[in-house]
Amino acid sequence: MNLTAAKTALKKYYGYDKFRPMQAEIVQAVYDKKDALVLMPTGGGKSICFQIPAITTEGVCIVISPLISLMKDQVESLRSNGISAAFLNSSLSASEQDSVREDLYNSNINLLYVSPETLLTQSFMQILQVAKINLFAIDEAHCISSWGHDFRKEYTQLQLLKKQFPGIPVIALTATADKITRRDIVDQLGLENPEIFISSFDRPNLSLTVKPGLKRMDQILEFVKKRPNQAGIVYCLSRKNTEQVARKLAAKGISTAFYHAGMSSQDRSRVQEDFLNDNTLVVCATVAFGMGIDKSNVRWVIHYSMPKNLEGYYQEIGRAGRDGSKSDTLLFYSFRDVIVLREILTNNQSENEDIQLSKLDRMMEYADALICRRKILLNYFSENLTENCGNCDICKNPPKSFDGTVIAQKALSAIYRMNERVGMNLLIDVLRGSRRQEIVQRGYDKIKTYGAGGDITSSDWQTLLRQMINLGLIDIAYDQGNVLKLTEGAKEVLFEKRQIQLVKMEEIQSQREERKTKVKKTTRGSRQRVRDALFETLRQLRKKIAQQKGIPPYIVFSDASLEEMAAMKPTTEHDMLAISGVGDHKMKQYGNIFMGTIRSFILTNSQAGQKIKGSTQLETIQLYNRGFSTDQIALERGLSEQTIESHLVNAYKNGEDIKIKRLLKKSEIEMVIEALNIVPEPAGLKSIFEFCDGKISYFKVKLALAWIEMNGR
Ligand code: ADP
Ligand code: ZN
């Protein structure tokens, strides 16, 4: 097998022009009947790696997946692309299961999703022995390893596959596996000389922002309001917190639900369904939410509190932007979060407490970072990013350092004068001259530096103090209620004239940057995409169709496809098929209705005096289809007849439905065909025209040529 068939299938079924990095190599490995281990981030495009071989090779691919809730979705999504697929698990009735088995037996399906439990039943194994299998794909392969973070016992029995079906390739796929887990997967499955594919974990379409956790609710509201109609998740630490945040958002008229493990399973699946179907826009959830979610158009993720480690953080923000379109992530960070997490970790007294705590430190370093955040993240996952990413808050607003000696002295001296007995918040309040009771009672309003930092906001003070901690001037006594202690370095600043450089976030500049980045170009590929009024119209249409069909909107078309339609405004089949994500099947199902909507959008808006690409040609076509002749249209539109004619020729060439018979007789086409047979190659327009003795116009010759190109001689 070679890759030509694979590429053709990619375009025909999925509407994609090219493979993403590694996909082609993986497909080739499967064609070569090799075993493979694939490590790709969520949203990286793992499914294509086994689906393309499955549909381009004879037989069926058996996909083993632990997430029953996802199977239905995946199968629906395949079917929506015209691929025959089915799933088999305990959620189906006995008769439904029988009919799937029958399809499998008769080789009527290309892909069959099964749970490991179902796979391992004796009756199913028997059917497999007679079915024609082209590939086993093991999704979420890390579940096989007790080293991984989501061990499932049934998975360990999958080693049977290689033994019972020795000639059939096995491809194991996962988004999370460190080195030990990887080795474990290969060993346990008994993969033979597997090819190992580890793709970059970079997700350049996700913007990364960290903000001080002050007035979080206000910040969240502002964030959500700036993103109308965009789906997002707010991750919270506690169940109570999810409910509180959801209530506050709902009170402001934002369509919101909450989700946590304390709810009944019915309530949880209802929330999930509503979110998938774009009925609920925002879900405030604990980290329990997301595992079984394939929704590709989550546009943003907020962390209300800091996660315990970077693995969790990366997985959670990874739920945004799976379709590759621009998506935003925002992490709130306050020192209190760290303290709470520390307490949770220490109180749990788990064996590997030290590891957990050092992971928390890495998380904190990330939040505190003054260099490109993506560099830190990818470094953490053993990947080296050498250039700044340009899509994180640090890159967009590079910190400028300034002489912070006096500021440091104020803070350190205050700590000193309060006998190293206060924590960060109290210190800030003293520096800012707060009159809260505790301060007055303890006499802190009498110390020399009381109110000395009133010109700096609390959030800036937090940033500055954290830098002092990172610079080694201040220590946190975790064992003494988290009070701040002075180090040797602090003494140098206080008593030995040591100079300190600090960094201040320039608020004004960052606001300006934000305005600039409103230009909605995405980083993946060079395709143009926009979110404008047309996008919104198309989104509504998608929602309506999805509701009628009872499927999630992103299965109709992804956000990325709609954004591209909004930018390119395809009104012909040819242009529509050029949109990424529009394959043959979707073209047939939805092409006309989407093109119709785009057309009327263009017309309405061009009448309002705006010039829109393609609008002038469309007006011509509309008039023509209403029965006007070319000279009438020219008169009506104040354009030359030649222009009108070229509109019609171009539109016809682009596959636009134009009643060509009104313009061209059969005999005229025949005359041009005859000319083509006689006039030497390459037959220029002029020589054909002359061959016909000027009996038919240049316009007709052009039309006839277009007709011949499409229909043959
Ligand atoms: P994963 O399983 O790795 O999380 P998916 O297979 O669900 O990721 O793919 C994520 C998204 O990327 C899907 O919407 C998918 O259709 C899209 N995608 C995958 N491969 C390509 C490609 N070659 N070109 C464009 N989009 C792609
Ligand atoms: Zn960056």
PDB file of C-alpha atoms in Angstrom, residues 497-609:
ATOM      1  CA  LYS A 497      23.291  47.935  49.888  1.00  0.00           C
ATOM      2  CA  ARG A 498      22.680  44.979  47.599  1.00  0.00           C
ATOM      3  CA  GLN A 499      20.798  46.128  44.479  1.00  0.00           C
ATOM      4  CA  ILE A 500      17.761  44.205  43.304  1.00  0.00           C
ATOM      5  CA  GLN A 501      16.214  44.032  39.838  1.00  0.00           C
ATOM      6  CA  LEU A 502      12.495  43.359  39.757  1.00  0.00           C
ATOM      7  CA  VAL A 503      10.011  43.053  36.942  1.00  0.00           C
ATOM      8  CA  LYS A 504       6.762  44.914  36.679  1.00  0.00           C
ATOM      9  CA  MET A 505       3.915  43.910  34.434  1.00  0.00           C
ATOM     10  CA  GLU A 506       2.947  46.924  32.429  1.00  0.00           C
ATOM     11  CA  GLU A 507      -0.817  46.852  32.589  1.00  0.00           C
ATOM     12  CA  ILE A 508      -1.315  49.458  29.928  1.00  0.00           C
ATOM     13  CA  GLN A 509       0.863  47.727  27.432  1.00  0.00           C
ATOM     14  CA  SER A 510      -0.864  44.422  27.974  1.00  0.00           C
ATOM     15  CA  GLN A 511      -4.239  45.983  27.278  1.00  0.00           C
ATOM     16  CA  ARG A 512      -2.948  47.414  24.056  1.00  0.00           C
ATOM     17  CA  GLU A 513      -1.596  44.017  23.078  1.00  0.00           C
ATOM     18  CA  GLU A 514      -4.908  42.399  23.781  1.00  0.00           C
ATOM     19  CA  ARG A 515      -6.614  44.736  21.417  1.00  0.00           C
ATOM     20  CA  LYS A 516      -4.071  43.940  18.740  1.00  0.00           C
ATOM     21  CA  THR A 517      -4.470  40.201  19.054  1.00  0.00           C
ATOM     22  CA  LYS A 518      -8.166  40.488  18.286  1.00  0.00           C
ATOM     23  CA  VAL A 519      -7.280  39.774  14.680  1.00  0.00           C
ATOM     24  CA  LYS A 520      -8.428  36.225  14.653  1.00  0.00           C
ATOM     25  CA  LYS A 521      -5.831  34.321  12.728  1.00  0.00           C
ATOM     26  CA  THR A 522      -4.893  30.881  13.874  1.00  0.00           C
ATOM     27  CA  THR A 523      -1.462  29.445  14.208  1.00  0.00           C
ATOM     28  CA  ARG A 524      -2.063  26.053  12.692  1.00  0.00           C
ATOM     29  CA  GLY A 525      -1.582  26.109   8.962  1.00  0.00           C
ATOM     30  CA  SER A 526      -1.937  29.218   6.889  1.00  0.00           C
ATOM     31  CA  ARG A 527      -5.644  28.968   6.292  1.00  0.00           C
ATOM     32  CA  GLN A 528      -7.612  32.098   6.803  1.00  0.00           C
ATOM     33  CA  ARG A 529     -10.290  32.026   9.475  1.00  0.00           C
ATOM     34  CA  VAL A 530     -12.588  34.595  11.010  1.00  0.00           C
ATOM     35  CA  ARG A 531     -15.321  34.849  13.585  1.00  0.00           C
ATOM     36  CA  ASP A 532     -17.676  37.522  12.395  1.00  0.00           C
ATOM     37  CA  ALA A 533     -21.369  37.990  11.726  1.00  0.00           C
ATOM     38  CA  LEU A 534     -21.313  35.361   9.001  1.00  0.00           C
ATOM     39  CA  PHE A 535     -19.614  32.898  11.324  1.00  0.00           C
ATOM     40  CA  GLU A 536     -22.381  33.553  13.826  1.00  0.00           C
ATOM     41  CA  THR A 537     -25.051  32.961  11.181  1.00  0.00           C
ATOM     42  CA  LEU A 538     -23.420  29.696  10.177  1.00  0.00           C
ATOM     43  CA  ARG A 539     -23.108  28.666  13.794  1.00  0.00           C
ATOM     44  CA  GLN A 540     -26.846  29.144  14.262  1.00  0.00           C
ATOM     45  CA  LEU A 541     -27.537  27.108  11.162  1.00  0.00           C
ATOM     46  CA  ARG A 542     -25.256  24.354  12.430  1.00  0.00           C
ATOM     47  CA  LYS A 543     -27.079  24.332  15.747  1.00  0.00           C
ATOM     48  CA  LYS A 544     -30.434  24.013  14.039  1.00  0.00           C
ATOM     49  CA  ILE A 545     -29.286  21.110  11.889  1.00  0.00           C
ATOM     50  CA  ALA A 546     -27.671  19.376  14.864  1.00  0.00           C
ATOM     51  CA  GLN A 547     -30.872  19.659  16.849  1.00  0.00           C
ATOM     52  CA  GLN A 548     -32.924  18.210  14.045  1.00  0.00           C
ATOM     53  CA  LYS A 549     -30.553  15.287  13.682  1.00  0.00           C
ATOM     54  CA  GLY A 550     -29.966  14.806  17.378  1.00  0.00           C
ATOM     55  CA  ILE A 551     -26.193  15.031  17.115  1.00  0.00           C
ATOM     56  CA  PRO A 552     -23.720  17.484  18.643  1.00  0.00           C
ATOM     57  CA  PRO A 553     -23.103  20.567  16.483  1.00  0.00           C
ATOM     58  CA  TYR A 554     -19.368  19.959  16.112  1.00  0.00           C
ATOM     59  CA  ILE A 555     -20.145  16.711  14.347  1.00  0.00           C
ATOM     60  CA  VAL A 556     -21.976  18.645  11.637  1.00  0.00           C
ATOM     61  CA  PHE A 557     -18.944  20.906  11.090  1.00  0.00           C
ATOM     62  CA  SER A 558     -16.124  21.901  13.399  1.00  0.00           C
ATOM     63  CA  ASP A 559     -15.647  25.505  14.511  1.00  0.00           C
ATOM     64  CA  ALA A 560     -12.518  25.530  12.395  1.00  0.00           C
ATOM     65  CA  SER A 561     -14.522  24.694   9.271  1.00  0.00           C
ATOM     66  CA  LEU A 562     -17.107  27.397  10.017  1.00  0.00           C
ATOM     67  CA  GLU A 563     -14.377  29.967  10.602  1.00  0.00           C
ATOM     68  CA  GLU A 564     -12.863  29.113   7.279  1.00  0.00           C
ATOM     69  CA  MET A 565     -16.237  29.337   5.553  1.00  0.00           C
ATOM     70  CA  ALA A 566     -16.745  32.757   7.100  1.00  0.00           C
ATOM     71  CA  ALA A 567     -13.398  33.864   5.719  1.00  0.00           C
ATOM     72  CA  MET A 568     -13.568  32.267   2.275  1.00  0.00           C
ATOM     73  CA  LYS A 569     -17.323  32.554   1.660  1.00  0.00           C
ATOM     74  CA  PRO A 570     -17.573  29.545  -0.635  1.00  0.00           C
ATOM     75  CA  THR A 571     -20.646  29.657  -2.870  1.00  0.00           C
ATOM     76  CA  THR A 572     -19.723  26.916  -5.304  1.00  0.00           C
ATOM     77  CA  GLU A 573     -19.244  23.229  -4.770  1.00  0.00           C
ATOM     78  CA  HIS A 574     -15.647  23.549  -5.863  1.00  0.00           C
ATOM     79  CA  ASP A 575     -14.876  26.251  -3.277  1.00  0.00           C
ATOM     80  CA  MET A 576     -16.849  24.497  -0.567  1.00  0.00           C
ATOM     81  CA  LEU A 577     -14.891  21.281  -1.000  1.00  0.00           C
ATOM     82  CA  ALA A 578     -11.720  23.293  -0.559  1.00  0.00           C
ATOM     83  CA  ILE A 579     -12.740  24.123   3.022  1.00  0.00           C
ATOM     84  CA  SER A 580     -10.895  21.979   5.530  1.00  0.00           C
ATOM     85  CA  GLY A 581     -13.334  19.510   7.063  1.00  0.00           C
ATOM     86  CA  VAL A 582     -15.721  19.350   4.124  1.00  0.00           C
ATOM     87  CA  GLY A 583     -15.527  15.896   2.596  1.00  0.00           C
ATOM     88  CA  ASP A 584     -17.765  14.330  -0.045  1.00  0.00           C
ATOM     89  CA  HIS A 585     -20.366  13.115   2.403  1.00  0.00           C
ATOM     90  CA  LYS A 586     -20.760  16.392   4.242  1.00  0.00           C
ATOM     91  CA  MET A 587     -20.814  18.250   0.953  1.00  0.00           C
ATOM     92  CA  LYS A 588     -23.783  16.166  -0.110  1.00  0.00           C
ATOM     93  CA  GLN A 589     -25.561  16.517   3.191  1.00  0.00           C
ATOM     94  CA  TYR A 590     -24.946  20.116   4.105  1.00  0.00           C
ATOM     95  CA  GLY A 591     -23.189  21.792   1.196  1.00  0.00           C
ATOM     96  CA  ASN A 592     -26.216  23.398  -0.397  1.00  0.00           C
ATOM     97  CA  ILE A 593     -27.805  24.695   2.745  1.00  0.00           C
ATOM     98  CA  PHE A 594     -24.557  26.246   3.952  1.00  0.00           C
ATOM     99  CA  MET A 595     -23.770  27.755   0.553  1.00  0.00           C
ATOM    100  CA  GLY A 596     -27.299  29.118   0.379  1.00  0.00           C
ATOM    101  CA  THR A 597     -26.852  30.817   3.718  1.00  0.00           C
ATOM    102  CA  ILE A 598     -23.511  32.254   2.683  1.00  0.00           C
ATOM    103  CA  ARG A 599     -25.032  33.531  -0.551  1.00  0.00           C
ATOM    104  CA  SER A 600     -27.888  35.314   1.075  1.00  0.00           C
ATOM    105  CA  PHE A 601     -25.519  36.740   3.650  1.00  0.00           C
ATOM    106  CA  ILE A 602     -23.341  38.133   0.887  1.00  0.00           C
ATOM    107  CA  LEU A 603     -26.308  39.593  -0.936  1.00  0.00           C
ATOM    108  CA  THR A 604     -27.870  41.201   2.100  1.00  0.00           C
ATOM    109  CA  ASN A 605     -24.602  42.726   3.103  1.00  0.00           C
ATOM    110  CA  SER A 606     -23.547  43.910  -0.311  1.00  0.00           C
ATOM    111  CA  GLN A 607     -26.834  45.724  -0.625  1.00  0.00           C
ATOM    112  CA  ALA A 608     -25.937  47.530   2.549  1.00  0.00           C
ATOM    113  CA  GLY A 609     -23.117  49.043   0.543  1.00  0.00           C
TER     114      GLY A 609
END
